[in-house]
């Protein structure tokens, strides 16, 4: 956990919003370490894999049909649909696609699905500017904007207590995300610090996201899209001289941190010093991790515990019908977020958010793959039998960690137990090579192999791309296949 050390009270402080805005203005490709720029490319590739996979899923189709019915044509790609929309609508839909199957990245201490907020926003802005700016937006510009967003969103999250926002019921990424989107688009459009501050203020005043969205709704998949869209709208308003809220992270009355921390159960309730802590020295992008399962992040350690037990005790775990109880212990935030069983029949959203459902999938099938969420597979009776055996509870000694413990009791009295400090993906993290493997596996059958290779080549050589909108937009626009059909 991050330690919070505020400066002495007698020191006159520069508003943290000013400091952040100035840092964003001054950020250049050369000021970003090579390893950070390289990691950003693999994060982008992972996000695009999720978008291509998610573009034609049933809930994505409904979102697409609703948005295109009320929006006119524009210049901005709708990934996987061979269509274009205005920038706000394109950012909203493309983000919804990235979140469409819950396989996208997450910051492990300030929970935010970064690419679902940042990539749709800057792709839309790059395409909106295409042909109208003095020069095309380059791959270097795109990478720098990505890093700007990745360094902003998590810091806003830390300022609000990180995972504690999930504990009290906010959809954390939808709260932290508008600032990340605004920072990224402002950097892409090369705005000065004063206008960046305006954009941050206008993005943050649009922030919202309720975690009750996880139980049955499709809107859970769109809430990061609201954040992405908010940043696009706010930045274009700021670009035209429309004044936003100044010092959005500093204001006491009606300020962002003050208001969103009102329900906090900790003291102090918020930490403004986190907004600028380590800027340019500590790179938050290194704490953004990729998922290996199409499940809510808090379920992954539980799944990995069961998976390890299956590897260590294959014969016993193969007799899963003789299990009489499964106990899962976890941190408070994980318990609040995922320690509940869905109602029968489960929706895909509820299934992917629930630890008992995730445990049942791994116990019964021995794996987690997309096909398990197809309509014919989602509500199998054997899954419900296992779900009824799962007891989730908070363990105080695991609080503020990713650790989880699973105990499985069989009818003969034998008990198997596994404790893991973190799931694969968090510790150890997914390497760039593994991200590339995931990209190829996720997009296999979704897009043709030739197109897959071209996107991969473009993204992993972004520094060489002179016109990112002209190249990447065209490759992403083509239609995709729904893997659940």
Short mmCIF file of C-alpha atoms in Angstrom, two decimals:
data_model
loop_
_atom_site.label_atom_id
_atom_site.label_comp_id
_atom_site.label_asym_id
_atom_site.label_seq_id
_atom_site.Cartn_x
_atom_site.Cartn_y
_atom_site.Cartn_z
CA UNK A 1 0.00 0.00 0.00
CA UNK A 2 1.10 3.56 -0.67
CA UNK A 3 2.19 5.57 2.36
CA UNK A 4 0.64 9.02 2.54
CA UNK A 5 2.98 11.72 3.83
CA UNK A 6 1.49 15.20 3.44
CA UNK A 7 3.83 18.20 3.43
CA UNK A 8 4.19 20.33 6.58
CA UNK A 9 1.17 22.56 7.19
CA UNK A 10 3.21 25.78 7.22
CA UNK A 11 4.56 25.30 3.68
CA UNK A 12 2.78 27.26 0.94
CA UNK A 13 1.77 24.64 -1.57
CA UNK A 14 1.36 24.93 -5.31
CA UNK A 15 -2.06 23.48 -6.16
CA UNK A 16 -1.58 19.88 -7.22
CA UNK A 17 -3.84 20.43 -10.22
CA UNK A 18 -1.40 23.08 -11.50
CA UNK A 19 1.59 20.83 -10.97
CA UNK A 20 -0.02 17.95 -12.81
CA UNK A 21 -1.14 20.17 -15.70
CA UNK A 22 2.32 21.66 -16.09
CA UNK A 23 3.92 18.21 -16.04
CA UNK A 24 1.53 16.99 -18.73
CA UNK A 25 2.31 19.97 -20.94
CA UNK A 26 6.05 19.39 -20.60
CA UNK A 27 5.92 15.61 -21.15
CA UNK A 28 7.82 14.57 -24.29
CA UNK A 29 8.69 11.23 -25.86
CA UNK A 30 12.31 11.80 -24.88
CA UNK A 31 11.40 12.30 -21.20
CA UNK A 32 9.75 8.88 -21.04
CA UNK A 33 12.09 5.93 -20.35
CA UNK A 34 12.43 3.48 -23.24
CA UNK A 35 11.03 0.60 -21.17
CA UNK A 36 7.92 2.65 -20.37
CA UNK A 37 7.34 3.48 -24.04
CA UNK A 38 7.83 -0.19 -24.91
CA UNK A 39 5.39 -1.33 -22.24
CA UNK A 40 2.84 1.20 -23.50
CA UNK A 41 2.87 -0.44 -26.93
CA UNK A 42 2.04 -3.83 -25.47
CA UNK A 43 -0.72 -2.34 -23.33
CA UNK A 44 -2.22 -0.78 -26.46
CA UNK A 45 -1.99 -4.09 -28.31
CA UNK A 46 -3.73 -5.85 -25.41
CA UNK A 47 -6.48 -3.24 -25.38
CA UNK A 48 -7.05 -3.59 -29.11
CA UNK A 49 -7.27 -7.38 -28.75
CA UNK A 50 -10.04 -6.89 -26.21
CA UNK A 51 -11.82 -4.38 -28.47
CA UNK A 52 -11.76 -6.66 -31.49
CA UNK A 53 -12.98 -9.59 -29.38
CA UNK A 54 -15.71 -7.51 -27.76
CA UNK A 55 -17.01 -5.61 -30.77
CA UNK A 56 -19.66 -8.14 -31.84
CA UNK A 57 -20.69 -9.66 -28.53
CA UNK A 58 -24.46 -9.50 -27.95
CA UNK A 59 -24.36 -6.60 -25.47
CA UNK A 60 -21.91 -4.72 -27.70
CA UNK A 61 -24.34 -5.10 -30.60
CA UNK A 62 -27.13 -3.60 -28.49
CA UNK A 63 -24.87 -0.70 -27.48
CA UNK A 64 -23.84 -0.17 -31.11
CA UNK A 65 -27.43 -0.18 -32.36
CA UNK A 66 -28.56 2.27 -29.68
CA UNK A 67 -25.71 4.74 -30.21
CA UNK A 68 -25.73 4.67 -34.02
CA UNK A 69 -29.50 5.26 -34.00
CA UNK A 70 -29.02 8.66 -32.36
CA UNK A 71 -25.63 9.74 -33.73
CA UNK A 72 -24.72 10.91 -37.21
CA UNK A 73 -21.73 9.87 -39.25
CA UNK A 74 -18.33 11.16 -38.31
CA UNK A 75 -14.65 10.66 -38.95
CA UNK A 76 -13.87 8.23 -36.12
CA UNK A 77 -13.60 4.45 -36.40
CA UNK A 78 -16.08 2.13 -34.75
CA UNK A 79 -13.83 -0.88 -34.19
CA UNK A 80 -15.06 -4.00 -35.93
CA UNK A 81 -18.07 -2.43 -37.66
CA UNK A 82 -16.72 -0.77 -40.82
CA UNK A 83 -18.43 2.43 -39.68
CA UNK A 84 -17.47 5.88 -38.42
CA UNK A 85 -19.06 8.16 -35.82
CA UNK A 86 -18.33 11.53 -34.16
CA UNK A 87 -15.54 11.35 -31.58
CA UNK A 88 -17.63 11.23 -28.40
CA UNK A 89 -19.76 8.36 -29.67
CA UNK A 90 -16.80 6.45 -31.10
CA UNK A 91 -14.90 6.71 -27.81
CA UNK A 92 -17.96 5.50 -25.89
CA UNK A 93 -18.54 2.47 -28.11
CA UNK A 94 -14.92 1.42 -28.54
CA UNK A 95 -14.41 1.57 -24.78
CA UNK A 96 -17.51 -0.57 -24.30
CA UNK A 97 -16.02 -3.11 -26.69
CA UNK A 98 -12.70 -3.22 -24.80
CA UNK A 99 -14.63 -3.85 -21.57
CA UNK A 100 -16.97 -6.19 -23.39
CA UNK A 101 -15.50 -9.46 -22.14
CA UNK A 102 -13.68 -8.39 -18.97
CA UNK A 103 -10.30 -9.40 -20.33
CA UNK A 104 -8.61 -5.99 -20.33
CA UNK A 105 -5.86 -4.54 -18.12
CA UNK A 106 -6.13 -3.18 -14.59
CA UNK A 107 -3.97 -1.04 -12.33
CA UNK A 108 -3.32 -3.28 -9.34
CA UNK A 109 -3.48 -0.62 -6.58
CA UNK A 110 -5.78 2.06 -7.99
CA UNK A 111 -8.27 -0.09 -9.93
CA UNK A 112 -8.77 1.34 -13.41
CA UNK A 113 -9.01 -0.37 -16.78
CA UNK A 114 -6.61 2.03 -18.43
CA UNK A 115 -6.72 1.10 -22.11
CA UNK A 116 -10.51 1.03 -22.15
CA UNK A 117 -10.45 4.70 -21.17
CA UNK A 118 -7.35 6.00 -22.95
CA UNK A 119 -7.09 4.21 -26.32
CA UNK A 120 -10.68 4.92 -27.49
CA UNK A 121 -10.31 8.59 -26.52
CA UNK A 122 -7.01 9.25 -28.29
CA UNK A 123 -7.93 7.14 -31.32
CA UNK A 124 -11.09 9.21 -31.73
CA UNK A 125 -9.20 12.47 -31.26
CA UNK A 126 -6.47 11.44 -33.71
CA UNK A 127 -9.05 10.61 -36.36
CA UNK A 128 -11.04 13.77 -35.66
CA UNK A 129 -7.89 15.83 -36.26
CA UNK A 130 -6.92 13.83 -39.35
CA UNK A 131 -6.70 16.09 -42.37
CA UNK A 132 -7.41 19.24 -40.37
CA UNK A 133 -4.24 19.76 -38.32
CA UNK A 134 -0.94 21.15 -39.54
CA UNK A 135 0.61 17.67 -39.42
CA UNK A 136 -0.72 14.16 -38.91
CA UNK A 137 -0.68 12.79 -35.39
CA UNK A 138 2.23 10.39 -35.24
CA UNK A 139 2.77 7.14 -33.43
CA UNK A 140 5.11 8.96 -31.06
CA UNK A 141 2.32 11.40 -30.23
CA UNK A 142 -0.04 8.47 -29.65
CA UNK A 143 2.42 6.74 -27.32
CA UNK A 144 3.12 9.92 -25.34
CA UNK A 145 -0.60 10.55 -24.90
CA UNK A 146 -1.06 6.96 -23.72
CA UNK A 147 1.62 7.41 -21.07
CA UNK A 148 0.07 10.75 -20.01
CA UNK A 149 -3.22 9.01 -19.33
CA UNK A 150 -1.58 6.05 -17.59
CA UNK A 151 0.28 8.38 -15.23
CA UNK A 152 -2.79 10.49 -14.40
CA UNK A 153 -5.65 8.05 -13.79
CA UNK A 154 -3.95 5.88 -11.14
CA UNK A 155 -2.68 8.94 -9.25
CA UNK A 156 -6.25 10.21 -9.01
CA UNK A 157 -7.11 6.74 -7.75
CA UNK A 158 -4.45 6.83 -5.05
CA UNK A 159 -5.76 10.23 -3.96
CA UNK A 160 -9.14 8.61 -3.31
CA UNK A 161 -7.77 5.58 -1.47
CA UNK A 162 -7.38 3.16 -4.38
CA UNK A 163 -9.31 -0.07 -3.80
CA UNK A 164 -11.28 1.55 -0.99
CA UNK A 165 -13.51 3.13 -3.63
CA UNK A 166 -14.66 -0.37 -4.59
CA UNK A 167 -15.26 -1.21 -0.94
CA UNK A 168 -17.71 1.67 -0.53
CA UNK A 169 -19.51 0.95 -3.80
CA UNK A 170 -18.07 3.22 -6.47
CA UNK A 171 -16.97 1.74 -9.80
CA UNK A 172 -13.46 3.02 -9.27
CA UNK A 173 -12.28 3.10 -12.88
CA UNK A 174 -15.28 5.13 -13.95
CA UNK A 175 -14.38 7.67 -11.24
CA UNK A 176 -10.62 7.79 -11.89
CA UNK A 177 -10.99 7.47 -15.67
CA UNK A 178 -12.26 10.88 -16.85
CA UNK A 179 -9.03 12.54 -15.71
CA UNK A 180 -6.97 9.88 -17.51
CA UNK A 181 -8.91 10.44 -20.74
CA UNK A 182 -8.65 14.22 -20.51
CA UNK A 183 -4.92 14.07 -19.78
CA UNK A 184 -4.31 11.76 -22.72
CA UNK A 185 -6.38 13.74 -25.25
CA UNK A 186 -4.97 17.05 -24.02
CA UNK A 187 -1.45 15.72 -24.56
CA UNK A 188 -2.37 14.38 -27.99
CA UNK A 189 -3.72 17.80 -29.02
CA UNK A 190 -0.70 19.54 -27.49
CA UNK A 191 -2.75 21.83 -25.23
CA UNK A 192 -1.03 24.28 -22.86
CA UNK A 193 -1.20 23.73 -19.11
CA UNK A 194 -4.06 26.19 -18.54
CA UNK A 195 -6.29 24.39 -21.01
CA UNK A 196 -5.23 21.00 -19.66
CA UNK A 197 -6.42 22.18 -16.26
CA UNK A 198 -9.73 23.22 -17.81
CA UNK A 199 -10.08 19.82 -19.47
CA UNK A 200 -9.34 17.98 -16.22
CA UNK A 201 -11.95 20.05 -14.41
CA UNK A 202 -14.64 19.47 -17.00
CA UNK A 203 -13.87 15.76 -17.28
CA UNK A 204 -13.98 15.22 -13.52
CA UNK A 205 -17.30 17.01 -13.09
CA UNK A 206 -18.80 14.33 -15.37
CA UNK A 207 -17.41 11.41 -13.37
CA UNK A 208 -19.69 8.70 -12.02
CA UNK A 209 -20.04 4.93 -11.89
CA UNK A 210 -21.97 2.73 -9.46
CA UNK A 211 -20.68 -0.73 -8.63
CA UNK A 212 -24.21 -2.09 -8.42
CA UNK A 213 -23.84 -2.24 -12.21
CA UNK A 214 -22.04 -5.57 -11.76
CA UNK A 215 -25.01 -7.67 -10.67
CA UNK A 216 -27.03 -8.03 -13.86
CA UNK A 217 -26.66 -4.97 -16.06
CA UNK A 218 -24.91 -4.51 -19.37
CA UNK A 219 -24.03 -0.93 -18.42
CA UNK A 220 -21.10 -2.15 -16.29
CA UNK A 221 -19.30 -2.66 -19.60
CA UNK A 222 -20.03 0.93 -20.66
CA UNK A 223 -19.06 2.87 -17.55
CA UNK A 224 -15.40 3.19 -18.53
CA UNK A 225 -16.78 4.39 -21.86
CA UNK A 226 -18.56 7.22 -20.07
CA UNK A 227 -15.16 8.16 -18.63
CA UNK A 228 -13.47 7.96 -22.03
CA UNK A 229 -16.16 10.08 -23.66
CA UNK A 230 -16.04 12.63 -20.83
CA UNK A 231 -12.35 13.25 -21.44
CA UNK A 232 -12.86 13.73 -25.17
CA UNK A 233 -15.72 16.18 -24.69
CA UNK A 234 -13.91 18.08 -21.94
CA UNK A 235 -10.72 18.45 -23.97
CA UNK A 236 -12.45 19.74 -27.08
CA UNK A 237 -14.36 22.24 -24.95
CA UNK A 238 -11.09 23.38 -23.37
CA UNK A 239 -9.45 23.62 -26.79
CA UNK A 240 -12.10 26.15 -27.85
CA UNK A 241 -11.54 28.27 -24.74
CA UNK A 242 -14.50 27.00 -22.73
CA UNK A 243 -13.38 27.44 -19.13
CA UNK A 244 -13.47 24.46 -16.80
CA UNK A 245 -13.29 24.06 -13.04
CA UNK A 246 -9.90 25.28 -11.86
CA UNK A 247 -7.92 23.39 -9.21
CA UNK A 248 -10.33 20.45 -9.45
CA UNK A 249 -8.17 18.28 -7.16
CA UNK A 250 -7.56 21.08 -4.62
CA UNK A 251 -10.93 22.69 -4.00
CA UNK A 252 -12.56 22.04 -0.64
CA UNK A 253 -16.12 23.07 -1.48
CA UNK A 254 -17.38 20.94 -4.34
CA UNK A 255 -13.91 19.69 -5.25
CA UNK A 256 -13.46 16.28 -6.88
CA UNK A 257 -11.54 14.58 -4.07
CA UNK A 258 -13.69 16.14 -1.33
CA UNK A 259 -16.97 15.02 -2.86
CA UNK A 260 -16.08 11.52 -4.02
CA UNK A 261 -14.53 10.67 -0.65
CA UNK A 262 -17.60 11.61 1.42
CA UNK A 263 -18.45 7.95 2.00
CA UNK A 264 -14.89 6.93 2.82
CA UNK A 265 -14.41 4.83 5.94
CA UNK A 266 -10.77 5.85 6.42
CA UNK A 267 -9.02 8.91 7.84
CA UNK A 268 -7.91 11.04 6.19
CA UNK A 269 -10.62 10.48 3.60
CA UNK A 270 -8.51 11.62 0.65
CA UNK A 271 -4.88 12.30 -0.19
CA UNK A 272 -4.27 15.21 -2.61
CA UNK A 273 -0.50 14.80 -2.36
CA UNK A 274 -0.82 11.56 -4.36
CA UNK A 275 -1.82 13.48 -7.50
CA UNK A 276 1.76 14.59 -8.14
CA UNK A 277 3.75 12.11 -6.09
CA UNK A 278 6.71 10.81 -8.09
CA UNK A 279 5.71 12.39 -11.40
CA UNK A 280 8.39 11.58 -13.94
CA UNK A 281 10.23 9.34 -11.48
CA UNK A 282 7.75 6.63 -10.45
CA UNK A 283 5.92 5.33 -13.54
CA UNK A 284 2.43 4.04 -12.76
CA UNK A 285 2.28 2.24 -16.08
CA UNK A 286 4.47 -0.45 -14.50
CA UNK A 287 1.61 -1.32 -12.14
CA UNK A 288 -0.88 -1.78 -14.97
CA UNK A 289 -1.24 -5.51 -15.44
CA UNK A 290 -2.93 -7.67 -18.06
CA UNK A 291 -5.55 -10.30 -17.32
CA UNK A 292 -5.33 -13.94 -18.32
CA UNK A 293 -8.95 -14.86 -17.50
CA UNK A 294 -12.16 -13.27 -18.82
CA UNK A 295 -13.26 -12.54 -15.26
CA UNK A 296 -13.28 -9.69 -12.77
CA UNK A 297 -9.76 -9.20 -11.42
CA UNK A 298 -10.68 -10.11 -7.83
CA UNK A 299 -11.67 -13.63 -8.94
CA UNK A 300 -8.29 -14.46 -10.47
CA UNK A 301 -6.45 -15.43 -7.29
CA UNK A 302 -9.31 -17.73 -6.27
CA UNK A 303 -9.21 -19.39 -9.68
CA UNK A 304 -5.43 -19.78 -9.49
CA UNK A 305 -5.70 -21.40 -6.04
CA UNK A 306 -8.14 -23.97 -7.43
CA UNK A 307 -5.99 -24.44 -10.52
CA UNK A 308 -2.92 -25.14 -8.38
CA UNK A 309 -4.84 -27.68 -6.31
CA UNK A 310 -5.95 -29.41 -9.51
CA UNK A 311 -2.32 -29.61 -10.64
CA UNK A 312 -1.07 -30.84 -7.24
CA UNK A 313 -3.93 -33.30 -6.57
CA UNK A 314 -5.30 -34.27 -10.00
CA UNK A 315 -7.00 -37.49 -8.91
CA UNK A 316 -8.71 -35.98 -5.87
CA UNK A 317 -9.80 -32.78 -7.64
CA UNK A 318 -11.07 -34.90 -10.50
CA UNK A 319 -13.66 -36.24 -8.03
CA UNK A 320 -15.22 -32.79 -7.69
CA UNK A 321 -18.71 -34.24 -7.26
CA UNK A 322 -17.54 -35.47 -3.84
CA UNK A 323 -16.74 -31.94 -2.65
CA UNK A 324 -18.95 -30.84 0.27
CA UNK A 325 -17.58 -27.35 0.94
CA UNK A 326 -15.33 -24.74 -0.69
CA UNK A 327 -14.13 -21.85 1.48
CA UNK A 328 -12.54 -18.77 -0.07
CA UNK A 329 -10.89 -16.11 2.09
CA UNK A 330 -9.89 -12.71 0.77
CA UNK A 331 -9.36 -9.00 1.44
CA UNK A 332 -12.31 -6.76 2.21
CA UNK A 333 -12.31 -5.03 -1.18
CA UNK A 334 -12.32 -8.39 -2.97
CA UNK A 335 -15.12 -9.66 -0.73
CA UNK A 336 -17.25 -6.59 -1.44
CA UNK A 337 -16.52 -6.71 -5.16
CA UNK A 338 -16.80 -10.42 -5.90
CA UNK A 339 -17.71 -12.44 -2.84
CA UNK A 340 -21.36 -12.94 -3.75
CA UNK A 341 -23.22 -15.61 -5.71
CA UNK A 342 -25.30 -14.60 -8.73
CA UNK A 343 -29.02 -15.27 -8.89
CA UNK A 344 -30.20 -18.03 -11.16
CA UNK A 345 -30.26 -17.68 -14.13
CA UNK A 346 -27.01 -15.71 -14.21
CA UNK A 347 -26.24 -13.07 -16.78
CA UNK A 348 -22.77 -13.02 -18.34
CA UNK A 349 -21.96 -9.84 -16.40
CA UNK A 350 -22.93 -11.40 -13.06
CA UNK A 351 -21.05 -14.61 -13.88
CA UNK A 352 -17.83 -12.77 -14.70
CA UNK A 353 -18.03 -10.63 -11.53
CA UNK A 354 -18.72 -13.46 -9.05
CA UNK A 355 -16.05 -15.44 -7.19
CA UNK A 356 -18.36 -18.44 -6.53
CA UNK A 357 -19.18 -18.64 -10.24
CA UNK A 358 -15.50 -18.41 -11.19
CA UNK A 359 -14.65 -21.18 -8.72
CA UNK A 360 -17.38 -23.37 -10.19
CA UNK A 361 -16.05 -22.90 -13.73
CA UNK A 362 -12.54 -23.91 -12.73
CA UNK A 363 -13.70 -26.85 -10.59
CA UNK A 364 -16.07 -28.29 -13.21
CA UNK A 365 -14.23 -27.49 -16.45
CA UNK A 366 -10.63 -27.17 -15.29
CA UNK A 367 -10.16 -23.96 -17.28
CA UNK A 368 -11.60 -20.52 -18.04
CA UNK A 369 -12.27 -19.91 -21.74
CA UNK A 370 -14.67 -17.63 -23.68
CA UNK A 371 -16.94 -20.46 -24.83
CA UNK A 372 -18.06 -21.11 -21.24
CA UNK A 373 -20.08 -17.88 -21.37
CA UNK A 374 -22.10 -18.89 -24.42
CA UNK A 375 -25.87 -19.09 -23.74
CA UNK A 376 -25.92 -22.89 -23.81
CA UNK A 377 -23.10 -23.13 -21.26
CA UNK A 378 -23.77 -20.26 -18.88
CA UNK A 379 -26.35 -21.82 -16.54
CA UNK A 380 -25.40 -25.49 -16.47
CA UNK A 381 -26.80 -27.34 -13.44
CA UNK A 382 -23.38 -28.70 -12.44
CA UNK A 383 -22.13 -25.13 -12.08
CA UNK A 384 -25.01 -24.22 -9.80
CA UNK A 385 -24.33 -27.33 -7.72
CA UNK A 386 -20.77 -26.15 -7.07
CA UNK A 387 -21.75 -22.50 -6.58
CA UNK A 388 -23.96 -23.64 -3.70
CA UNK A 389 -20.90 -25.12 -1.95
CA UNK A 390 -18.80 -21.93 -2.03
CA UNK A 391 -18.50 -19.78 1.09
CA UNK A 392 -16.65 -16.46 0.70
CA UNK A 393 -15.46 -14.45 3.67
CA UNK A 394 -13.22 -11.55 4.53
CA UNK A 395 -9.91 -12.34 6.23
CA UNK A 396 -8.41 -9.33 7.97
CA UNK A 397 -4.86 -10.66 7.64
CA UNK A 398 -5.29 -10.56 3.84
CA UNK A 399 -6.65 -7.01 3.73
CA UNK A 400 -4.99 -4.56 1.35
CA UNK A 401 -3.39 -7.43 -0.58
CA UNK A 402 -4.24 -9.59 -3.59
CA UNK A 403 -3.77 -12.74 -1.52
CA UNK A 404 -6.49 -15.37 -1.23
CA UNK A 405 -6.86 -18.74 0.48
CA UNK A 406 -9.02 -21.62 -0.72
CA UNK A 407 -9.98 -24.68 1.36
CA UNK A 408 -11.80 -27.58 -0.29
CA UNK A 409 -13.42 -30.25 1.89
CA UNK A 410 -14.43 -33.66 0.50
CA UNK A 411 -17.08 -36.04 1.80
CA UNK A 412 -14.39 -38.36 3.21
CA UNK A 413 -13.14 -35.52 5.42
CA UNK A 414 -9.97 -34.75 3.45
CA UNK A 415 -9.21 -31.04 3.16
CA UNK A 416 -7.06 -29.45 0.45
CA UNK A 417 -5.81 -25.92 1.04
CA UNK A 418 -3.94 -23.32 -1.04
CA UNK A 419 -2.79 -19.79 -0.24
CA UNK A 420 -1.46 -17.53 -2.99
CA UNK A 421 -0.08 -14.02 -2.48
CA UNK A 422 -1.36 -12.86 -5.86
CA UNK A 423 -2.67 -14.26 -9.14
CA UNK A 424 -0.61 -14.73 -12.26
CA UNK A 425 -0.74 -11.40 -14.05
CA UNK A 426 -0.23 -9.45 -10.82
CA UNK A 427 2.77 -11.37 -9.47
CA UNK A 428 4.43 -12.46 -11.55
CA UNK A 429 3.20 -10.04 -14.16
CA UNK A 430 2.53 -10.89 -17.77
CA UNK A 431 5.63 -10.29 -19.88
CA UNK A 432 5.59 -8.49 -23.22
CA UNK A 433 6.09 -11.83 -24.92
CA UNK A 434 3.06 -13.24 -23.10
CA UNK A 435 1.00 -10.20 -24.09
CA UNK A 436 1.88 -10.95 -27.69
CA UNK A 437 0.78 -14.57 -27.23
CA UNK A 438 -2.49 -13.36 -25.69
CA UNK A 439 -3.05 -10.94 -28.60
CA UNK A 440 -2.66 -13.73 -31.11
CA UNK A 441 -4.84 -16.15 -29.16
CA UNK A 442 -7.63 -13.65 -28.45
CA UNK A 443 -7.89 -12.36 -32.02
CA UNK A 444 -7.56 -15.78 -33.68
CA UNK A 445 -10.77 -16.37 -35.61
CA UNK A 446 -12.01 -12.87 -34.76
CA UNK A 447 -10.09 -11.21 -37.60
CA UNK A 448 -8.15 -12.68 -40.54
CA UNK A 449 -4.54 -13.64 -39.85
CA UNK A 450 -3.17 -11.11 -42.34
CA UNK A 451 -4.99 -8.24 -40.63
CA UNK A 452 -3.87 -9.56 -37.26
CA UNK A 453 -0.23 -9.42 -38.36
CA UNK A 454 -0.57 -5.90 -39.79
CA UNK A 455 -2.08 -4.48 -36.59
CA UNK A 456 0.60 -6.19 -34.53
CA UNK A 457 3.34 -4.74 -36.72
CA UNK A 458 1.92 -1.21 -36.61
CA UNK A 459 1.42 -1.12 -32.85
CA UNK A 460 4.78 -2.62 -31.95
CA UNK A 461 6.52 -0.11 -34.25
CA UNK A 462 4.44 2.95 -33.36
CA UNK A 463 7.47 5.23 -33.18
CA UNK A 464 7.90 4.75 -36.93
CA UNK A 465 4.27 5.55 -37.82
CA UNK A 466 3.86 9.06 -39.24
CA UNK A 467 0.05 9.10 -39.45
CA UNK A 468 -1.51 6.91 -36.77
CA UNK A 469 -5.11 7.74 -37.67
CA UNK A 470 -4.62 6.93 -41.33
CA UNK A 471 -2.91 3.61 -40.65
CA UNK A 472 -4.41 2.22 -37.45
CA UNK A 473 -7.96 3.43 -37.95
CA UNK A 474 -8.26 1.65 -41.28
CA UNK A 475 -6.95 -1.63 -39.86
CA UNK A 476 -9.33 -1.56 -36.89
CA UNK A 477 -12.44 -0.59 -38.84
CA UNK A 478 -13.01 -3.88 -40.64
CA UNK A 479 -15.69 -6.24 -39.38
CA UNK A 480 -15.05 -8.89 -36.73
CA UNK A 481 -16.57 -12.23 -35.74
CA UNK A 482 -18.54 -12.97 -32.55
CA UNK A 483 -16.73 -15.90 -30.94
CA UNK A 484 -19.72 -16.82 -28.76
CA UNK A 485 -21.89 -17.72 -31.75
#
